[in-house]
Amino acid sequence: MRLTDEGARAYAARYDRWARAIERCPGGTRLLRGVNHGLTLAFYGAYGVLLGWMALGTPLRAVPLAAVPGVAFLLVSWYRRRADAPRPYECCPLNPLIAREGKGRSFPSRHGFSSFTIATCWFAASAPVAVGLLVAAAALGACRVLGGVHFPRDIVAGAALGVATGALACAMALAM
């Protein structure tokens, strides 16, 4: 989906309001970048802990929790390359708060997909941890939008695919 010139200007105006609010806060930009980076690393760790925990306790349950997200990640990556949707900083006159090299491959967000997949997979082990991770995934998605590297639609699509993928993996794991 491509933006019209009018749509790009309107989005850039909204983004500038968000960015100015963050930049006015002392350390706001640094905090946004830090939260983005920290949550990304936390999800890597959370997934490793989940797979390790499952492998030690009920090894067969670890198989769908690794295989289903792995295949889905490859499919999402393939689709992103094929669709090659532009990022906000490519098609809108804005300066992103989170620096990113590269162009295109914005839809759906892999950060959104991965974080929501991991969070949902955690329901196979601990509902309270899963709920906490879902909140963290939403925060990561907000960071990506506020940082100017994704449109909200990229995050929403990634989140929906991630929840569906995680639910399938979790259901398969619990059935074993």
GROMACS .gro file of C-alpha atoms in nm:
model
  176
    1MET     CA    1   0.000   0.000   0.000
    2ARG     CA    2   0.154   0.327  -0.110
    3LEU     CA    3   0.070   0.667   0.035
    4THR     CA    4  -0.048   0.958  -0.175
    5ASP     CA    5   0.148   1.282  -0.148
    6GLU     CA    6  -0.130   1.420   0.072
    7GLY     CA    7  -0.128   1.109   0.292
    8ALA     CA    8   0.251   1.125   0.325
    9ARG     CA    9   0.238   1.490   0.434
   10ALA     CA   10  -0.042   1.415   0.683
   11TYR     CA   11   0.150   1.122   0.832
   12ALA     CA   12   0.468   1.331   0.853
   13ALA     CA   13   0.277   1.605   1.038
   14ARG     CA   14   0.144   1.352   1.292
   15TYR     CA   15   0.488   1.195   1.328
   16ASP     CA   16   0.648   1.536   1.384
   17ARG     CA   17   0.407   1.600   1.674
   18TRP     CA   18   0.503   1.266   1.832
   19ALA     CA   19   0.874   1.317   1.772
   20ARG     CA   20   0.873   1.673   1.910
   21ALA     CA   21   0.702   1.552   2.228
   22ILE     CA   22   0.972   1.286   2.274
   23GLU     CA   23   1.256   1.525   2.191
   24ARG     CA   24   1.126   1.786   2.440
   25CYS     CA   25   1.168   1.538   2.725
   26PRO     CA   26   1.523   1.535   2.863
   27GLY     CA   27   1.680   1.214   2.737
   28GLY     CA   28   1.358   1.120   2.555
   29THR     CA   29   1.521   1.018   2.229
   30ARG     CA   30   1.793   0.823   2.407
   31LEU     CA   31   1.527   0.650   2.620
   32LEU     CA   32   1.322   0.555   2.311
   33ARG     CA   33   1.628   0.407   2.142
   34GLY     CA   34   1.731   0.227   2.460
   35VAL     CA   35   1.388   0.077   2.517
   36ASN     CA   36   1.374  -0.034   2.152
   37HIS     CA   37   1.714  -0.202   2.178
   38GLY     CA   38   1.660  -0.344   2.526
   39LEU     CA   39   1.322  -0.497   2.446
   40THR     CA   40   1.460  -0.651   2.128
   41LEU     CA   41   1.736  -0.819   2.330
   42ALA     CA   42   1.489  -0.922   2.602
   43PHE     CA   43   1.278  -1.107   2.346
   44TYR     CA   44   1.583  -1.298   2.220
   45GLY     CA   45   1.652  -1.398   2.579
   46ALA     CA   46   1.290  -1.485   2.654
   47TYR     CA   47   1.273  -1.714   2.353
   48GLY     CA   48   1.597  -1.888   2.450
   49VAL     CA   49   1.470  -1.939   2.804
   50LEU     CA   50   1.138  -2.078   2.677
   51LEU     CA   51   1.301  -2.324   2.439
   52GLY     CA   52   1.558  -2.427   2.699
   53TRP     CA   53   1.294  -2.473   2.966
   54MET     CA   54   1.079  -2.683   2.735
   55ALA     CA   55   1.375  -2.886   2.610
   56LEU     CA   56   1.471  -2.975   2.966
   57GLY     CA   57   1.120  -3.049   3.093
   58THR     CA   58   0.918  -3.179   2.798
   59PRO     CA   59   1.151  -3.195   2.497
   60LEU     CA   60   0.881  -3.278   2.242
   61ARG     CA   61   0.700  -2.954   2.325
   62ALA     CA   62   1.007  -2.756   2.224
   63VAL     CA   63   0.983  -2.886   1.866
   64PRO     CA   64   0.668  -2.696   1.755
   65LEU     CA   65   0.773  -2.394   1.963
   66ALA     CA   66   1.089  -2.375   1.752
   67ALA     CA   67   0.969  -2.511   1.416
   68VAL     CA   68   0.641  -2.323   1.368
   69PRO     CA   69   0.788  -1.977   1.445
   70GLY     CA   70   1.098  -2.060   1.238
   71VAL     CA   71   0.898  -2.148   0.928
   72ALA     CA   72   0.665  -1.852   0.978
   73PHE     CA   73   0.962  -1.617   1.019
   74LEU     CA   74   1.100  -1.734   0.685
   75LEU     CA   75   0.760  -1.684   0.520
   76VAL     CA   76   0.722  -1.334   0.666
   77SER     CA   77   1.074  -1.248   0.550
   78TRP     CA   78   0.999  -1.377   0.199
   79TYR     CA   79   0.676  -1.176   0.182
   80ARG     CA   80   0.848  -0.859   0.304
   81ARG     CA   81   1.108  -0.887   0.029
   82ARG     CA   82   0.837  -0.949  -0.230
   83ALA     CA   83   0.607  -0.666  -0.115
   84ASP     CA   84   0.901  -0.429  -0.051
   85ALA     CA   85   0.679  -0.175   0.126
   86PRO     CA   86   0.854   0.155   0.196
   87ARG     CA   87   0.936   0.274   0.544
   88PRO     CA   88   0.798   0.603   0.677
   89TYR     CA   89   1.127   0.787   0.631
   90GLU     CA   90   1.134   0.684   0.262
   91CYS     CA   91   0.795   0.814   0.156
   92CYS     CA   92   0.722   1.086   0.411
   93PRO     CA   93   0.917   1.404   0.478
   94LEU     CA   94   1.029   1.310   0.830
   95ASN     CA   95   1.344   1.247   1.030
   96PRO     CA   96   1.320   0.918   1.221
   97LEU     CA   97   1.430   0.909   1.584
   98ILE     CA   98   1.564   0.556   1.543
   99ALA     CA   99   1.837   0.533   1.282
  100ARG     CA  100   1.807   0.246   1.039
  101GLU     CA  101   2.001   0.167   0.728
  102GLY     CA  102   1.823   0.020   0.433
  103LYS     CA  103   1.502   0.075   0.252
  104GLY     CA  104   1.177  -0.109   0.201
  105ARG     CA  105   1.078  -0.439   0.358
  106SER     CA  106   0.864  -0.265   0.613
  107PHE     CA  107   0.540  -0.464   0.595
  108PRO     CA  108   0.481  -0.656   0.812
  109SER     CA  109   0.719  -0.565   1.092
  110ARG     CA  110   0.948  -0.854   1.184
  111HIS     CA  111   1.009  -0.698   1.525
  112GLY     CA  112   0.631  -0.698   1.575
  113PHE     CA  113   0.592  -1.048   1.436
  114SER     CA  114   0.876  -1.195   1.640
  115SER     CA  115   0.791  -1.031   1.971
  116PHE     CA  116   0.421  -1.124   1.953
  117THR     CA  117   0.509  -1.478   1.842
  118ILE     CA  118   0.747  -1.525   2.134
  119ALA     CA  119   0.502  -1.375   2.382
  120THR     CA  120   0.219  -1.599   2.263
  121CYS     CA  121   0.441  -1.909   2.264
  122TRP     CA  122   0.503  -1.846   2.633
  123PHE     CA  123   0.141  -1.948   2.705
  124ALA     CA  124   0.269  -2.306   2.670
  125ALA     CA  125   0.479  -2.252   2.982
  126SER     CA  126   0.341  -1.960   3.186
  127ALA     CA  127   0.037  -1.742   3.126
  128PRO     CA  128   0.159  -1.459   3.355
  129VAL     CA  129   0.494  -1.442   3.170
  130ALA     CA  130   0.310  -1.452   2.836
  131VAL     CA  131   0.083  -1.162   2.935
  132GLY     CA  132   0.381  -0.958   3.053
  133LEU     CA  133   0.560  -1.027   2.726
  134LEU     CA  134   0.251  -0.926   2.526
  135VAL     CA  135   0.260  -0.589   2.703
  136ALA     CA  136   0.633  -0.563   2.626
  137ALA     CA  137   0.565  -0.656   2.261
  138ALA     CA  138   0.311  -0.375   2.237
  139ALA     CA  139   0.569  -0.137   2.386
  140LEU     CA  140   0.828  -0.251   2.132
  141GLY     CA  141   0.578  -0.194   1.852
  142ALA     CA  142   0.511   0.157   1.982
  143CYS     CA  143   0.886   0.226   1.990
  144ARG     CA  144   0.916   0.120   1.626
  145VAL     CA  145   0.634   0.354   1.521
  146LEU     CA  146   0.750   0.644   1.739
  147GLY     CA  147   1.103   0.586   1.615
  148GLY     CA  148   0.987   0.638   1.257
  149VAL     CA  149   1.097   0.300   1.117
  150HIS     CA  150   0.746   0.150   1.082
  151PHE     CA  151   0.395   0.261   1.009
  152PRO     CA  152   0.131   0.148   1.260
  153ARG     CA  153  -0.010  -0.093   0.995
  154ASP     CA  154   0.329  -0.270   0.981
  155ILE     CA  155   0.318  -0.335   1.355
  156VAL     CA  156  -0.049  -0.438   1.359
  157ALA     CA  157   0.005  -0.686   1.075
  158GLY     CA  158   0.319  -0.824   1.239
  159ALA     CA  159   0.138  -0.856   1.572
  160ALA     CA  160  -0.161  -1.035   1.418
  161LEU     CA  161   0.063  -1.280   1.231
  162GLY     CA  162   0.274  -1.326   1.544
  163VAL     CA  163  -0.022  -1.403   1.769
  164ALA     CA  164  -0.160  -1.650   1.513
  165THR     CA  165   0.181  -1.817   1.475
  166GLY     CA  166   0.238  -1.831   1.849
  167ALA     CA  167  -0.111  -1.969   1.911
  168LEU     CA  168  -0.056  -2.246   1.657
  169ALA     CA  169   0.285  -2.333   1.803
  170CYS     CA  170   0.147  -2.324   2.159
  171ALA     CA  171  -0.153  -2.542   2.069
  172MET     CA  172   0.073  -2.795   1.899
  173ALA     CA  173   0.313  -2.796   2.195
  174LEU     CA  174   0.036  -2.846   2.450
  175ALA     CA  175  -0.113  -3.127   2.242
  176MET     CA  176   0.211  -3.326   2.275
   0.00000   0.00000   0.00000
